[in-house]
Amino acid sequence: MMSQFIRFLGDNFITQLERPKSSLGYRYPTLRDHPLRTSEIWIRGKQADDGAEGLWRLYDDLYDFTEFMRDHPGGSDWLELTKGTDITEAFEAHHISTNPEKLLHLYFVRKARTPRNSPFTFEEDGFYKTVKRRVRKELENVPKHPERRSRILADILFFTFMITSLIAVREQSYVAGFISGLFLTMACIAAHNFFHQRDNF
């Protein structure tokens, strides 16, 4: 019921709003000035602007990744959230390897009917792709599986935090409490890596 109400407000708001022009060449985002600023409203506006026709848009092509979602190494969440939008920038930014590009033909549906609503291009000889190739080459020197060491380090930081916090409470020591806080901070930073792991094991 709430989502229908939001949709009703959004549709009425679209018809009443005269949009300014973008200096970057974008069409002014639909629902940008909507009084309800939620992620659902933003996604609806993006879906209206991107010309993805309920599919996923990459460059000027439309793809159906429905069957691939379960196997997506980055998890299914991002694909579910971005259905019906242009994911070109996200695709380019999150896939350093060329392997994902090699799989695209398996999910190709058709060419998009409208031009992209973005001034950014990803030409093979352009700046972004050139940097990406150089980064890919540098990443070959980075160890592929530091996972075990990372997990051990995160565990050590967490248990050190627990021990120092118990000492701080038992001894009523601000110094131990401060040290405990430092270990908690480091444990949270180390744990950040785990937030980026796939969700479809």
XYZ file of C-alpha atoms in Angstrom:
201
model
C 0.000 0.000 0.000
C 2.794 2.396 0.934
C 4.695 1.683 -2.283
C 1.517 2.373 -4.307
C 1.111 5.686 -2.492
C 4.743 6.589 -3.214
C 4.256 5.630 -6.872
C 1.112 7.797 -7.055
C 2.956 10.770 -5.573
C 5.888 10.198 -7.902
C 3.751 10.025 -11.034
C 1.903 13.205 -10.101
C 5.158 14.926 -9.266
C 6.675 14.032 -12.652
C 3.839 15.623 -14.580
C 3.956 18.867 -12.602
C 7.690 19.486 -12.659
C 9.574 21.478 -15.259
C 13.161 20.261 -15.197
C 16.288 22.365 -15.685
C 18.949 21.306 -18.196
C 22.083 19.466 -17.058
C 25.455 20.975 -17.919
C 26.914 17.455 -18.348
C 24.519 16.344 -21.036
C 22.316 14.248 -18.765
C 18.581 14.546 -18.891
C 17.535 15.963 -15.553
C 16.911 12.904 -13.357
C 13.288 11.919 -13.051
C 12.098 12.192 -9.448
C 15.274 14.066 -8.408
C 13.171 16.761 -6.756
C 10.537 14.412 -5.398
C 9.490 15.378 -1.861
C 10.003 11.791 -0.651
C 13.709 11.040 -0.993
C 14.015 7.303 -0.665
C 16.087 4.673 -2.424
C 12.900 3.298 -3.978
C 12.071 6.695 -5.475
C 15.634 7.091 -6.764
C 15.601 3.641 -8.403
C 12.201 4.341 -9.984
C 13.539 7.576 -11.428
C 16.642 5.838 -12.738
C 14.537 3.101 -14.311
C 12.454 5.768 -16.045
C 15.560 7.504 -17.412
C 17.849 4.635 -18.387
C 15.872 2.950 -21.157
C 16.643 -0.541 -19.867
C 13.069 -1.756 -20.440
C 12.985 -3.900 -17.312
C 16.311 -5.555 -18.157
C 19.907 -4.580 -17.413
C 21.523 -2.072 -19.727
C 25.234 -2.158 -20.541
C 26.413 0.417 -23.049
C 23.748 0.329 -25.776
C 22.749 -3.292 -25.233
C 20.117 -4.929 -23.060
C 20.816 -8.101 -21.096
C 18.755 -10.472 -18.998
C 20.826 -11.609 -16.013
C 17.928 -13.310 -14.230
C 19.402 -16.793 -14.647
C 22.887 -15.543 -13.775
C 21.958 -13.845 -10.485
C 22.365 -17.009 -8.446
C 25.880 -17.562 -9.829
C 27.087 -13.964 -9.826
C 30.424 -13.943 -7.931
C 29.546 -10.595 -6.383
C 26.245 -11.930 -5.088
C 22.703 -11.517 -6.300
C 21.802 -8.371 -4.343
C 23.308 -5.851 -6.731
C 21.728 -7.440 -9.753
C 18.335 -7.556 -8.059
C 18.585 -3.906 -7.033
C 19.701 -2.641 -10.429
C 17.241 -4.480 -12.654
C 15.712 -2.048 -15.110
C 18.638 0.380 -14.985
C 21.799 1.236 -16.882
C 24.633 -0.489 -15.030
C 27.441 0.467 -17.414
C 29.443 2.561 -14.948
C 28.990 0.041 -12.134
C 29.983 -2.827 -14.438
C 33.128 -1.042 -15.575
C 34.106 0.043 -12.069
C 33.632 -3.347 -10.394
C 35.032 -5.705 -13.016
C 38.761 -5.317 -13.523
C 39.082 -8.729 -15.176
C 37.989 -9.236 -18.775
C 36.144 -12.451 -17.861
C 32.745 -10.804 -17.246
C 32.828 -9.198 -20.697
C 33.391 -12.611 -22.251
C 30.167 -13.888 -20.660
C 27.929 -11.038 -21.765
C 26.963 -12.600 -25.094
C 25.233 -15.421 -23.198
C 22.710 -12.984 -21.724
C 22.287 -10.551 -24.617
C 18.660 -9.788 -25.497
C 18.709 -6.874 -27.956
C 19.986 -3.389 -28.645
C 18.520 -0.574 -26.555
C 15.954 1.610 -28.286
C 17.153 4.878 -26.761
C 20.605 6.450 -26.382
C 22.324 6.267 -23.003
C 21.571 9.031 -20.543
C 25.237 9.484 -19.725
C 28.084 11.526 -21.171
C 30.630 8.853 -20.215
C 32.045 6.524 -22.820
C 34.233 3.495 -22.367
C 36.164 3.320 -25.616
C 38.916 0.696 -25.772
C 41.557 3.350 -26.460
C 40.003 5.856 -24.050
C 41.337 7.009 -20.693
C 39.309 4.700 -18.462
C 39.981 1.463 -20.335
C 43.673 2.351 -20.622
C 43.936 2.865 -16.858
C 41.987 -0.332 -16.291
C 44.417 -2.338 -18.426
C 47.358 -0.915 -16.480
C 45.701 -1.679 -13.151
C 44.928 -5.223 -14.315
C 48.606 -5.712 -15.116
C 49.664 -4.424 -11.687
C 47.137 -6.650 -9.936
C 48.891 -9.701 -11.346
C 51.601 -9.055 -8.732
C 49.128 -9.026 -5.841
C 48.687 -12.366 -4.025
C 45.472 -14.052 -5.079
C 44.487 -15.623 -1.758
C 45.358 -13.584 1.323
C 42.036 -14.705 2.856
C 43.400 -16.972 5.591
C 45.853 -14.352 6.814
C 43.132 -11.672 6.698
C 40.758 -13.805 8.729
C 43.407 -14.598 11.321
C 44.290 -10.910 11.605
C 40.622 -9.908 11.983
C 40.129 -12.582 14.651
C 43.237 -11.485 16.564
C 42.088 -7.865 16.528
C 38.607 -8.812 17.713
C 39.803 -11.070 20.536
C 42.365 -8.474 21.609
C 39.536 -5.947 21.767
C 37.498 -8.339 23.923
C 40.384 -9.028 26.301
C 41.390 -5.374 26.655
C 37.775 -4.323 27.207
C 37.429 -6.911 29.986
C 40.661 -5.652 31.530
C 39.383 -2.074 31.262
C 36.176 -2.982 33.092
C 37.850 -5.138 35.719
C 40.618 -2.653 36.461
C 38.423 0.402 35.825
C 41.205 1.729 33.642
C 40.688 4.481 31.096
C 43.997 3.605 29.477
C 42.917 0.000 28.922
C 39.552 1.300 27.686
C 41.313 3.569 25.205
C 43.498 0.698 23.993
C 40.394 -1.467 23.716
C 38.764 1.221 21.574
C 41.784 1.271 19.270
C 41.570 -2.478 18.779
C 37.830 -2.221 18.150
C 38.488 0.413 15.487
C 41.129 -1.740 13.811
C 38.848 -4.789 13.983
C 36.046 -2.835 12.284
C 38.403 -1.670 9.546
C 39.639 -5.229 8.994
C 36.059 -6.527 8.999
C 35.186 -4.131 6.185
C 36.648 -6.653 3.730
C 33.984 -9.144 4.725
C 31.194 -6.768 3.728
C 32.302 -7.112 0.103
C 32.180 -10.867 -0.054
C 29.617 -12.660 -2.146
C 26.252 -13.485 -0.633
C 25.420 -16.568 -2.709
C 27.793 -19.239 -1.388
